[in-house]
PDB file of C-alpha atoms and ligand atoms in Angstrom:
ATOM      1  CA  MET A 778     108.195 109.373 128.435  1.00  0.00           C
ATOM      2  CA  ALA A 779     110.634 110.221 125.684  1.00  0.00           C
ATOM      3  CA  ASN A 780     114.132 109.751 126.978  1.00  0.00           C
ATOM      4  CA  SER A 781     116.356 109.918 123.951  1.00  0.00           C
ATOM      5  CA  THR A 782     119.380 107.673 123.858  1.00  0.00           C
ATOM      6  CA  PRO A 783     122.082 107.527 121.208  1.00  0.00           C
ATOM      7  CA  ALA A 784     120.294 104.449 119.833  1.00  0.00           C
ATOM      8  CA  THR A 785     116.851 106.127 119.478  1.00  0.00           C
ATOM      9  CA  ASP A 786     118.473 109.209 117.949  1.00  0.00           C
ATOM     10  CA  LEU A 787     120.439 107.116 115.481  1.00  0.00           C
ATOM     11  CA  TYR A 788     117.390 105.026 114.531  1.00  0.00           C
ATOM     12  CA  LEU A 789     115.180 108.089 113.961  1.00  0.00           C
ATOM     13  CA  ASP A 790     117.940 109.846 112.050  1.00  0.00           C
ATOM     14  CA  LEU A 791     118.234 106.823 109.782  1.00  0.00           C
ATOM     15  CA  VAL A 792     114.450 106.662 109.255  1.00  0.00           C
ATOM     16  CA  LYS A 793     114.463 110.326 108.192  1.00  0.00           C
ATOM     17  CA  ARG A 794     117.397 109.834 105.828  1.00  0.00           C
ATOM     18  CA  VAL A 795     115.657 106.922 104.140  1.00  0.00           C
ATOM     19  CA  LEU A 796     112.264 108.683 103.942  1.00  0.00           C
ATOM     20  CA  MET A 797     113.971 111.578 102.137  1.00  0.00           C
ATOM     21  CA  ARG A 798     116.453 109.429 100.219  1.00  0.00           C
ATOM     22  CA  GLU A 799     119.009 111.897 101.569  1.00  0.00           C
ATOM     23  CA  ASN A 800     122.270 111.469  99.682  1.00  0.00           C
ATOM     24  CA  PHE A 801     120.972 108.351  97.950  1.00  0.00           C
ATOM     25  CA  GLU A 802     122.448 108.290  94.489  1.00  0.00           C
ATOM     26  CA  ARG A 803     120.805 106.749  91.482  1.00  0.00           C
ATOM     27  CA  PRO A 804     122.748 104.302  89.355  1.00  0.00           C
ATOM     28  CA  LEU A 805     123.493 105.963  86.022  1.00  0.00           C
ATOM     29  CA  ARG A 806     121.831 103.944  83.244  1.00  0.00           C
ATOM     30  CA  GLU A 807     119.869 104.127  80.025  1.00  0.00           C
ATOM     31  CA  PRO A 808     118.136 106.229  78.818  1.00  0.00           C
ATOM     32  CA  GLU A 809     120.083 108.962  80.638  1.00  0.00           C
ATOM     33  CA  ALA A 810     123.239 107.982  78.826  1.00  0.00           C
ATOM     34  CA  ARG A 811     122.608 107.111  75.193  1.00  0.00           C
ATOM     35  CA  GLY A 812     124.929 106.790  72.187  1.00  0.00           C
ATOM     36  CA  TRP A 813     128.630 107.409  72.767  1.00  0.00           C
ATOM     37  CA  LYS A 814     127.811 108.547  76.316  1.00  0.00           C
ATOM     38  CA  GLY A 815     126.046 105.260  76.950  1.00  0.00           C
ATOM     39  CA  ARG A 816     129.032 103.272  75.716  1.00  0.00           C
ATOM     40  CA  ALA A 817     131.377 105.368  77.871  1.00  0.00           C
ATOM     41  CA  VAL A 818     129.174 104.742  80.901  1.00  0.00           C
ATOM     42  CA  LYS A 819     129.142 100.998  80.170  1.00  0.00           C
ATOM     43  CA  LEU A 820     132.947 100.930  79.892  1.00  0.00           C
ATOM     44  CA  GLY A 821     133.239 102.949  83.108  1.00  0.00           C
ATOM     45  CA  GLN A 822     130.861 100.623  84.969  1.00  0.00           C
ATOM     46  CA  HIS A 823     132.879  97.565  83.781  1.00  0.00           C
ATOM     47  CA  ALA A 824     136.166  99.143  84.844  1.00  0.00           C
ATOM     48  CA  LEU A 825     134.853 100.095  88.287  1.00  0.00           C
ATOM     49  CA  ALA A 826     132.925  96.888  89.051  1.00  0.00           C
ATOM     50  CA  PRO A 827     135.946  94.891  90.331  1.00  0.00           C
ATOM     51  CA  LEU A 828     136.610  97.752  92.781  1.00  0.00           C
ATOM     52  CA  GLY A 829     133.034  97.592  94.109  1.00  0.00           C
ATOM     53  CA  ALA A 830     132.424 101.121  92.774  1.00  0.00           C
ATOM     54  CA  LYS A 831     129.941 102.450  90.208  1.00  0.00           C
ATOM     55  CA  LEU A 832     129.154 105.630  88.301  1.00  0.00           C
ATOM     56  CA  VAL A 833     126.142 107.498  89.635  1.00  0.00           C
ATOM     57  CA  SER A 834     123.947 110.295  88.352  1.00  0.00           C
ATOM     58  CA  SER A 835     124.520 113.735  89.800  1.00  0.00           C
ATOM     59  CA  ARG A 836     120.855 114.561  89.207  1.00  0.00           C
ATOM     60  CA  PRO A 837     118.828 114.546  92.432  1.00  0.00           C
ATOM     61  CA  VAL A 838     116.601 111.586  93.166  1.00  0.00           C
ATOM     62  CA  GLY A 839     113.539 113.881  93.099  1.00  0.00           C
ATOM     63  CA  PHE A 840     110.355 112.331  94.407  1.00  0.00           C
ATOM     64  CA  ALA A 841     111.772 108.892  95.081  1.00  0.00           C
ATOM     65  CA  GLY A 842     111.190 108.994  98.832  1.00  0.00           C
ATOM     66  CA  GLU A 843     108.075 108.564 100.953  1.00  0.00           C
ATOM     67  CA  THR A 844     107.867 112.253 101.894  1.00  0.00           C
ATOM     68  CA  MET A 845     108.096 115.733 100.397  1.00  0.00           C
ATOM     69  CA  LEU A 846     109.078 117.219 103.749  1.00  0.00           C
ATOM     70  CA  SER A 847     112.371 118.992 104.258  1.00  0.00           C
ATOM     71  CA  ARG A 848     114.790 117.740 106.893  1.00  0.00           C
ATOM     72  CA  ALA A 849     113.842 120.730 109.077  1.00  0.00           C
ATOM     73  CA  ARG A 850     110.148 119.795 108.925  1.00  0.00           C
ATOM     74  CA  LEU A 851     110.867 116.142 109.756  1.00  0.00           C
ATOM     75  CA  ASP A 852     113.046 117.251 112.692  1.00  0.00           C
ATOM     76  CA  ASN A 853     110.241 119.548 113.874  1.00  0.00           C
ATOM     77  CA  LEU A 854     107.707 116.714 113.689  1.00  0.00           C
ATOM     78  CA  GLN A 855     109.966 114.439 115.738  1.00  0.00           C
ATOM     79  CA  ALA A 856     110.559 117.234 118.282  1.00  0.00           C
ATOM     80  CA  CYS A 857     106.812 117.918 118.692  1.00  0.00           C
ATOM     81  CA  VAL A 858     105.987 114.231 119.187  1.00  0.00           C
ATOM     82  CA  GLU A 859     108.846 113.746 121.651  1.00  0.00           C
ATOM     83  CA  GLN A 860     107.792 116.872 123.574  1.00  0.00           C
ATOM     84  CA  VAL A 861     104.234 115.635 124.109  1.00  0.00           C
ATOM     85  CA  LEU A 862     105.600 112.275 125.250  1.00  0.00           C
ATOM     86  CA  LEU A 863     107.986 113.977 127.638  1.00  0.00           C
ATOM     87  CA  ASP A 864     105.263 116.255 129.042  1.00  0.00           C
ATOM     88  CA  GLY A 865     102.603 113.538 129.166  1.00  0.00           C
ATOM     89  CA  VAL A 866     100.228 115.483 126.909  1.00  0.00           C
ATOM     90  CA  PRO A 867      97.448 112.981 126.204  1.00  0.00           C
ATOM     91  CA  GLY A 868      96.201 112.018 122.752  1.00  0.00           C
ATOM     92  CA  ASP A 869      96.886 110.490 119.382  1.00  0.00           C
ATOM     93  CA  LEU A 870      98.796 111.854 116.401  1.00  0.00           C
ATOM     94  CA  ILE A 871      97.293 112.714 113.018  1.00  0.00           C
ATOM     95  CA  GLU A 872      98.402 113.944 109.644  1.00  0.00           C
ATOM     96  CA  THR A 873      95.802 115.258 107.203  1.00  0.00           C
ATOM     97  CA  GLY A 874      97.339 114.875 103.747  1.00  0.00           C
ATOM     98  CA  VAL A 875      99.797 111.992 103.879  1.00  0.00           C
ATOM     99  CA  TRP A 876     100.697 111.334 100.224  1.00  0.00           C
ATOM    100  CA  ARG A 877     103.093 108.332 100.410  1.00  0.00           C
ATOM    101  CA  GLY A 878     102.917 108.315 104.199  1.00  0.00           C
ATOM    102  CA  GLY A 879     106.436 109.525 105.035  1.00  0.00           C
ATOM    103  CA  ALA A 880     105.588 111.925 107.873  1.00  0.00           C
ATOM    104  CA  THR A 881     103.232 109.401 109.454  1.00  0.00           C
ATOM    105  CA  ILE A 882     105.883 106.674 109.174  1.00  0.00           C
ATOM    106  CA  LEU A 883     108.144 108.983 111.176  1.00  0.00           C
ATOM    107  CA  MET A 884     105.370 109.539 113.773  1.00  0.00           C
ATOM    108  CA  ARG A 885     104.967 105.774 114.174  1.00  0.00           C
ATOM    109  CA  ALA A 886     108.761 105.351 114.331  1.00  0.00           C
ATOM    110  CA  VAL A 887     108.985 107.900 117.166  1.00  0.00           C
ATOM    111  CA  LEU A 888     106.334 105.979 119.132  1.00  0.00           C
ATOM    112  CA  ALA A 889     108.163 102.714 118.468  1.00  0.00           C
ATOM    113  CA  ALA A 890     111.542 104.160 119.433  1.00  0.00           C
ATOM    114  CA  HIS A 891     110.108 105.249 122.790  1.00  0.00           C
ATOM    115  CA  ASP A 892     108.145 102.041 123.325  1.00  0.00           C
ATOM    116  CA  ILE A 893     104.764 103.817 123.295  1.00  0.00           C
ATOM    117  CA  SER A 894     101.901 101.407 122.682  1.00  0.00           C
ATOM    118  CA  ASP A 895      98.847 103.430 123.791  1.00  0.00           C
ATOM    119  CA  ARG A 896      98.778 106.102 121.082  1.00  0.00           C
ATOM    120  CA  THR A 897      97.522 105.801 117.510  1.00  0.00           C
ATOM    121  CA  VAL A 898      98.827 107.447 114.353  1.00  0.00           C
ATOM    122  CA  TRP A 899      95.899 108.501 112.137  1.00  0.00           C
ATOM    123  CA  LEU A 900      96.340 108.955 108.376  1.00  0.00           C
ATOM    124  CA  ALA A 901      93.693 111.084 106.656  1.00  0.00           C
ATOM    125  CA  ASP A 902      93.770 111.393 102.890  1.00  0.00           C
ATOM    126  CA  SER A 903      91.566 110.887  99.855  1.00  0.00           C
ATOM    127  CA  PHE A 904      94.284 108.478  98.703  1.00  0.00           C
ATOM    128  CA  GLU A 905      93.380 109.717  95.231  1.00  0.00           C
ATOM    129  CA  GLY A 906      95.062 113.116  95.241  1.00  0.00           C
ATOM    130  CA  PHE A 907      93.707 116.654  95.544  1.00  0.00           C
ATOM    131  CA  PRO A 908      90.023 117.403  94.994  1.00  0.00           C
ATOM    132  CA  SER A 909      89.425 117.982  91.280  1.00  0.00           C
ATOM    133  CA  GLU A 910      88.451 121.485  90.090  1.00  0.00           C
ATOM    134  CA  ASP A 911      84.729 120.695  90.154  1.00  0.00           C
ATOM    135  CA  ARG A 912      84.955 119.570  93.801  1.00  0.00           C
ATOM    136  CA  ARG A 913      86.612 122.824  94.885  1.00  0.00           C
ATOM    137  CA  GLU A 914      83.874 124.922  96.455  1.00  0.00           C
ATOM    138  CA  GLN A 915      86.268 127.856  97.188  1.00  0.00           C
ATOM    139  CA  ALA A 916      87.313 130.195  94.363  1.00  0.00           C
ATOM    140  CA  ILE A 917      90.709 130.639  96.004  1.00  0.00           C
ATOM    141  CA  ASP A 918      91.330 126.875  95.677  1.00  0.00           C
ATOM    142  CA  ARG A 919      90.525 127.017  91.965  1.00  0.00           C
ATOM    143  CA  GLN A 920      93.044 129.777  91.357  1.00  0.00           C
ATOM    144  CA  VAL A 921      96.169 127.973  92.592  1.00  0.00           C
ATOM    145  CA  ASP A 922      98.092 125.144  90.946  1.00  0.00           C
ATOM    146  CA  PHE A 923      98.656 122.967  94.020  1.00  0.00           C
ATOM    147  CA  THR A 924     100.588 120.370  92.067  1.00  0.00           C
ATOM    148  CA  ALA A 925     102.983 123.149  90.958  1.00  0.00           C
ATOM    149  CA  GLY A 926     103.295 121.738  87.482  1.00  0.00           C
ATOM    150  CA  MET A 927     104.266 118.278  88.795  1.00  0.00           C
ATOM    151  CA  GLY A 928     101.037 116.761  87.514  1.00  0.00           C
ATOM    152  CA  ASP A 929      98.023 115.362  89.362  1.00  0.00           C
ATOM    153  CA  ASP A 930      99.231 111.763  89.044  1.00  0.00           C
ATOM    154  CA  LEU A 931     102.164 112.326  91.389  1.00  0.00           C
ATOM    155  CA  PHE A 932      99.694 113.019  94.211  1.00  0.00           C
ATOM    156  CA  ARG A 933      97.473 109.985  93.591  1.00  0.00           C
ATOM    157  CA  VAL A 934      98.786 107.382  96.018  1.00  0.00           C
ATOM    158  CA  ASP A 935      96.381 104.677  97.140  1.00  0.00           C
ATOM    159  CA  ALA A 936      96.098 103.385 100.694  1.00  0.00           C
ATOM    160  CA  GLU A 937      97.560  99.987  99.767  1.00  0.00           C
ATOM    161  CA  THR A 938     100.772 101.645  98.583  1.00  0.00           C
ATOM    162  CA  VAL A 939     100.989 103.586 101.853  1.00  0.00           C
ATOM    163  CA  ARG A 940     100.438 100.367 103.851  1.00  0.00           C
ATOM    164  CA  ARG A 941     103.259  98.773 101.858  1.00  0.00           C
ATOM    165  CA  ASN A 942     105.505 101.738 102.665  1.00  0.00           C
ATOM    166  CA  PHE A 943     104.809 101.284 106.393  1.00  0.00           C
ATOM    167  CA  SER A 944     105.556  97.556 106.055  1.00  0.00           C
ATOM    168  CA  ARG A 945     108.919  98.280 104.461  1.00  0.00           C
ATOM    169  CA  PHE A 946     109.889 100.096 107.666  1.00  0.00           C
ATOM    170  CA  GLY A 947     108.426  97.296 109.810  1.00  0.00           C
ATOM    171  CA  LEU A 948     105.898  99.755 111.253  1.00  0.00           C
ATOM    172  CA  LEU A 949     102.474  98.605 110.035  1.00  0.00           C
ATOM    173  CA  ASP A 950     100.312  97.504 112.959  1.00  0.00           C
ATOM    174  CA  ASP A 951      97.070  98.431 114.695  1.00  0.00           C
ATOM    175  CA  GLN A 952      98.581 101.667 116.030  1.00  0.00           C
ATOM    176  CA  VAL A 953      98.284 102.903 112.424  1.00  0.00           C
ATOM    177  CA  GLN A 954      94.743 103.788 111.319  1.00  0.00           C
ATOM    178  CA  PHE A 955      93.526 105.055 107.954  1.00  0.00           C
ATOM    179  CA  LEU A 956      90.744 107.609 107.330  1.00  0.00           C
ATOM    180  CA  VAL A 957      90.090 107.199 103.619  1.00  0.00           C
ATOM    181  CA  GLY A 958      88.139 109.928 101.801  1.00  0.00           C
ATOM    182  CA  TRP A 959      87.673 113.705 101.577  1.00  0.00           C
ATOM    183  CA  PHE A 960      88.413 115.492 104.846  1.00  0.00           C
ATOM    184  CA  SER A 961      84.954 117.110 104.883  1.00  0.00           C
ATOM    185  CA  GLU A 962      83.468 113.594 104.999  1.00  0.00           C
ATOM    186  CA  THR A 963      85.944 111.625 107.135  1.00  0.00           C
ATOM    187  CA  LEU A 964      87.173 114.053 109.803  1.00  0.00           C
ATOM    188  CA  PRO A 965      83.971 115.280 111.499  1.00  0.00           C
ATOM    189  CA  GLY A 966      82.923 111.744 112.510  1.00  0.00           C
ATOM    190  CA  ALA A 967      86.384 110.201 112.912  1.00  0.00           C
ATOM    191  CA  PRO A 968      86.590 107.908 115.981  1.00  0.00           C
ATOM    192  CA  ILE A 969      89.360 109.992 117.571  1.00  0.00           C
ATOM    193  CA  ASP A 970      88.950 110.991 121.240  1.00  0.00           C
ATOM    194  CA  GLN A 971      91.922 113.241 121.806  1.00  0.00           C
ATOM    195  CA  LEU A 972      94.916 114.511 119.856  1.00  0.00           C
ATOM    196  CA  ALA A 973      98.369 115.551 121.012  1.00  0.00           C
ATOM    197  CA  VAL A 974      99.821 116.437 117.593  1.00  0.00           C
ATOM    198  CA  MET A 975      97.912 117.438 114.473  1.00  0.00           C
ATOM    199  CA  ARG A 976      99.910 117.963 111.316  1.00  0.00           C
ATOM    200  CA  LEU A 977      98.058 119.613 108.444  1.00  0.00           C
ATOM    201  CA  ASP A 978      99.378 119.044 104.942  1.00  0.00           C
ATOM    202  CA  GLY A 979      96.355 119.298 102.658  1.00  0.00           C
ATOM    203  CA  ASP A 980      97.667 122.560 101.129  1.00  0.00           C
ATOM    204  CA  MET A 981      94.285 123.995 100.099  1.00  0.00           C
ATOM    205  CA  TYR A 982      92.024 126.500 101.875  1.00  0.00           C
ATOM    206  CA  ALA A 983      89.109 124.061 102.287  1.00  0.00           C
ATOM    207  CA  SER A 984      91.377 121.129 103.208  1.00  0.00           C
ATOM    208  CA  THR A 985      93.087 123.193 105.915  1.00  0.00           C
ATOM    209  CA  ARG A 986      89.824 124.689 107.208  1.00  0.00           C
ATOM    210  CA  ASP A 987      88.059 121.292 107.315  1.00  0.00           C
ATOM    211  CA  ALA A 988      90.930 119.769 109.305  1.00  0.00           C
ATOM    212  CA  LEU A 989      91.075 122.649 111.798  1.00  0.00           C
ATOM    213  CA  GLU A 990      87.321 122.746 112.349  1.00  0.00           C
ATOM    214  CA  ALA A 991      87.007 118.994 112.912  1.00  0.00           C
ATOM    215  CA  LEU A 992      90.200 118.339 114.865  1.00  0.00           C
ATOM    216  CA  TYR A 993      91.206 121.433 116.833  1.00  0.00           C
ATOM    217  CA  PRO A 994      88.456 120.903 119.448  1.00  0.00           C
ATOM    218  CA  LYS A 995      90.083 117.507 120.172  1.00  0.00           C
ATOM    219  CA  LEU A 996      93.585 118.906 120.674  1.00  0.00           C
ATOM    220  CA  SER A 997      94.853 118.614 124.261  1.00  0.00           C
ATOM    221  CA  ILE A 998      96.287 121.613 126.047  1.00  0.00           C
ATOM    222  CA  GLY A 999     100.020 121.404 125.435  1.00  0.00           C
ATOM    223  CA  GLY A1000      99.447 119.742 122.050  1.00  0.00           C
ATOM    224  CA  PHE A1001     100.914 120.959 118.767  1.00  0.00           C
ATOM    225  CA  VAL A1002      99.422 122.163 115.486  1.00  0.00           C
ATOM    226  CA  ILE A1003     101.844 121.931 112.576  1.00  0.00           C
ATOM    227  CA  VAL A1004     100.899 123.515 109.249  1.00  0.00           C
ATOM    228  CA  ASP A1005     103.105 122.420 106.394  1.00  0.00           C
ATOM    229  CA  ASP A1006     102.193 125.086 103.844  1.00  0.00           C
ATOM    230  CA  TYR A1007     101.419 128.210 105.861  1.00  0.00           C
ATOM    231  CA  ASN A1008     104.210 130.177 104.200  1.00  0.00           C
ATOM    232  CA  PHE A1009     103.929 128.421 100.832  1.00  0.00           C
ATOM    233  CA  HIS A1010     100.265 128.406  99.797  1.00  0.00           C
ATOM    234  CA  GLU A1011      98.261 131.587 100.367  1.00  0.00           C
ATOM    235  CA  PRO A1012      94.930 129.655 100.595  1.00  0.00           C
ATOM    236  CA  CYS A1013      96.371 127.542 103.428  1.00  0.00           C
ATOM    237  CA  ARG A1014      97.587 130.604 105.312  1.00  0.00           C
ATOM    238  CA  ARG A1015      94.227 132.324 104.901  1.00  0.00           C
ATOM    239  CA  ALA A1016      92.345 129.306 106.312  1.00  0.00           C
ATOM    240  CA  VAL A1017      94.655 129.235 109.344  1.00  0.00           C
ATOM    241  CA  ASP A1018      94.463 132.985 109.964  1.00  0.00           C
ATOM    242  CA  GLU A1019      90.671 133.005 109.689  1.00  0.00           C
ATOM    243  CA  PHE A1020      90.328 130.023 112.032  1.00  0.00           C
ATOM    244  CA  ARG A1021      92.683 131.510 114.620  1.00  0.00           C
ATOM    245  CA  SER A1022      90.917 134.833 114.508  1.00  0.00           C
ATOM    246  CA  ALA A1023      87.414 133.275 114.742  1.00  0.00           C
ATOM    247  CA  ASN A1024      88.532 131.180 117.736  1.00  0.00           C
ATOM    248  CA  SER A1025      90.630 133.890 119.441  1.00  0.00           C
ATOM    249  CA  ILE A1026      93.788 131.770 119.223  1.00  0.00           C
ATOM    250  CA  THR A1027      96.805 133.891 120.104  1.00  0.00           C
ATOM    251  CA  ASP A1028      99.461 131.199 120.636  1.00  0.00           C
ATOM    252  CA  VAL A1029     102.624 132.312 118.875  1.00  0.00           C
ATOM    253  CA  ILE A1030     103.215 130.876 115.403  1.00  0.00           C
ATOM    254  CA  HIS A1031     106.817 129.657 115.059  1.00  0.00           C
ATOM    255  CA  PRO A1032     108.489 129.133 111.670  1.00  0.00           C
ATOM    256  CA  VAL A1033     109.974 125.686 110.961  1.00  0.00           C
ATOM    257  CA  ASP A1034     111.597 126.605 107.656  1.00  0.00           C
ATOM    258  CA  ASP A1035     110.529 128.888 104.826  1.00  0.00           C
ATOM    259  CA  GLU A1036     107.273 126.920 104.323  1.00  0.00           C
ATOM    260  CA  GLY A1037     106.092 125.234 107.521  1.00  0.00           C
ATOM    261  CA  VAL A1038     105.007 126.636 110.895  1.00  0.00           C
ATOM    262  CA  PHE A1039     103.703 125.331 114.215  1.00  0.00           C
ATOM    263  CA  TRP A1040     102.128 126.533 117.434  1.00  0.00           C
ATOM    264  CA  ARG A1041     101.495 125.001 120.817  1.00  0.00           C
ATOM    265  CA  HIS A1042      97.954 124.969 122.172  1.00  0.00           C
ATOM    266  CA  SER A1043      98.128 126.794 125.492  1.00  0.00           C
ATOM    267  CA  THR A1044      94.539 127.568 126.452  1.00  0.00           C
TER     268      THR A1044
HETATM  269  C1  SAM B1941     101.461 117.697  99.659  1.00  0.00           C
HETATM  270  S1  SAM B1941     100.680 116.170  99.831  1.00  0.00           S
HETATM  271  C2  SAM B1941     101.133 115.613 101.454  1.00  0.00           C
HETATM  272  C3  SAM B1941     102.628 115.341 101.636  1.00  0.00           C
HETATM  273  C4  SAM B1941     102.950 114.432 102.796  1.00  0.00           C
HETATM  274  N1  SAM B1941     102.534 114.963 104.064  1.00  0.00           N
HETATM  275  C5  SAM B1941     104.420 114.077 102.868  1.00  0.00           C
HETATM  276  O1  SAM B1941     104.875 113.591 103.925  1.00  0.00           O
HETATM  277  O2  SAM B1941     105.119 114.205 101.863  1.00  0.00           O
HETATM  278  C6  SAM B1941      99.004 116.625 100.006  1.00  0.00           C
HETATM  279  C7  SAM B1941      98.040 115.465 100.244  1.00  0.00           C
HETATM  280  O3  SAM B1941      96.784 115.980 100.677  1.00  0.00           O
HETATM  281  C8  SAM B1941      95.721 115.201 100.157  1.00  0.00           C
HETATM  282  N2  SAM B1941      94.523 116.058 100.194  1.00  0.00           N
HETATM  283  C9  SAM B1941      94.461 117.390  99.928  1.00  0.00           C
HETATM  284  N3  SAM B1941      93.222 117.857 100.132  1.00  0.00           N
HETATM  285  C10 SAM B1941      92.478 116.806 100.568  1.00  0.00           C
HETATM  286  C11 SAM B1941      91.105 116.666 100.980  1.00  0.00           C
HETATM  287  N4  SAM B1941      90.270 117.703 100.971  1.00  0.00           N
HETATM  288  N5  SAM B1941      90.664 115.458 101.388  1.00  0.00           N
HETATM  289  C12 SAM B1941      91.517 114.384 101.389  1.00  0.00           C
HETATM  290  N6  SAM B1941      92.823 114.459 101.002  1.00  0.00           N
HETATM  291  C13 SAM B1941      93.298 115.656 100.596  1.00  0.00           C
HETATM  292  C14 SAM B1941      96.207 114.777  98.786  1.00  0.00           C
HETATM  293  O4  SAM B1941      95.615 113.573  98.383  1.00  0.00           O
HETATM  294  C15 SAM B1941      97.741 114.611  99.032  1.00  0.00           C
HETATM  295  O5  SAM B1941      98.054 113.261  99.327  1.00  0.00           O
END
């Protein structure tokens, strides 16, 4: 069951705010403010300290949080998980492409908030970033810059770091399971019986196709498929469209925001 109370709503709202570092401001410090600016900042900080106030940078925090998801996509994830709990749709939850683990931390938080102890959150990732060019068997995946100029390093987050992130939220336990490696190698034989929510965030054509082929047959009727990049990366959209067409899936695709979509498995 997923009966929301003001306390569960407040807790999950707080988790989302922290995952996104929403409205968190960075202390303004060197080397942002050098020279005369630096001295002015120092004077300002001294003057404000007795008042318990400090100068902060107006520049956004950027990728400081545990997720790249928008607030709308986090809200959608929470809503899908709560709906399957409410409707008693059986199965575990998975994200393929977890990066720092933010979306999966939210999944685990939703289970915790509703006192659910018989479902597992699965995290599938290479934990070393996107497949390198020479591992990309599809031409379409070699033509797109999936790191969008942010650099490959940003996407290389090892499993230990993700475990630490879960621990910071007090949510690391045996309801959290890691599938470490390339989707094509880990997903087909993954020890998952049934899924209620599958969230795909591997961006690429092959990463999206591999996740759909291995996991969709395990999705319960009434379960949700969420695709983070359907309206952002053409290769991702193509993999989804081809899979739906090959498997005669006609469930309506709903937009979440200008990038993500989801559908509910009806037949
Ligand atoms: C955009 S990030 C995921 C963002 C994350 N869901 C969040 O909450 O911010 C994409 C992730 O997919 C992983 N990935 C992409 N293709 C993969 C593949 N074929 N096998 C394993 N991991 C893959 C990358 O390592 C990266 O962590």
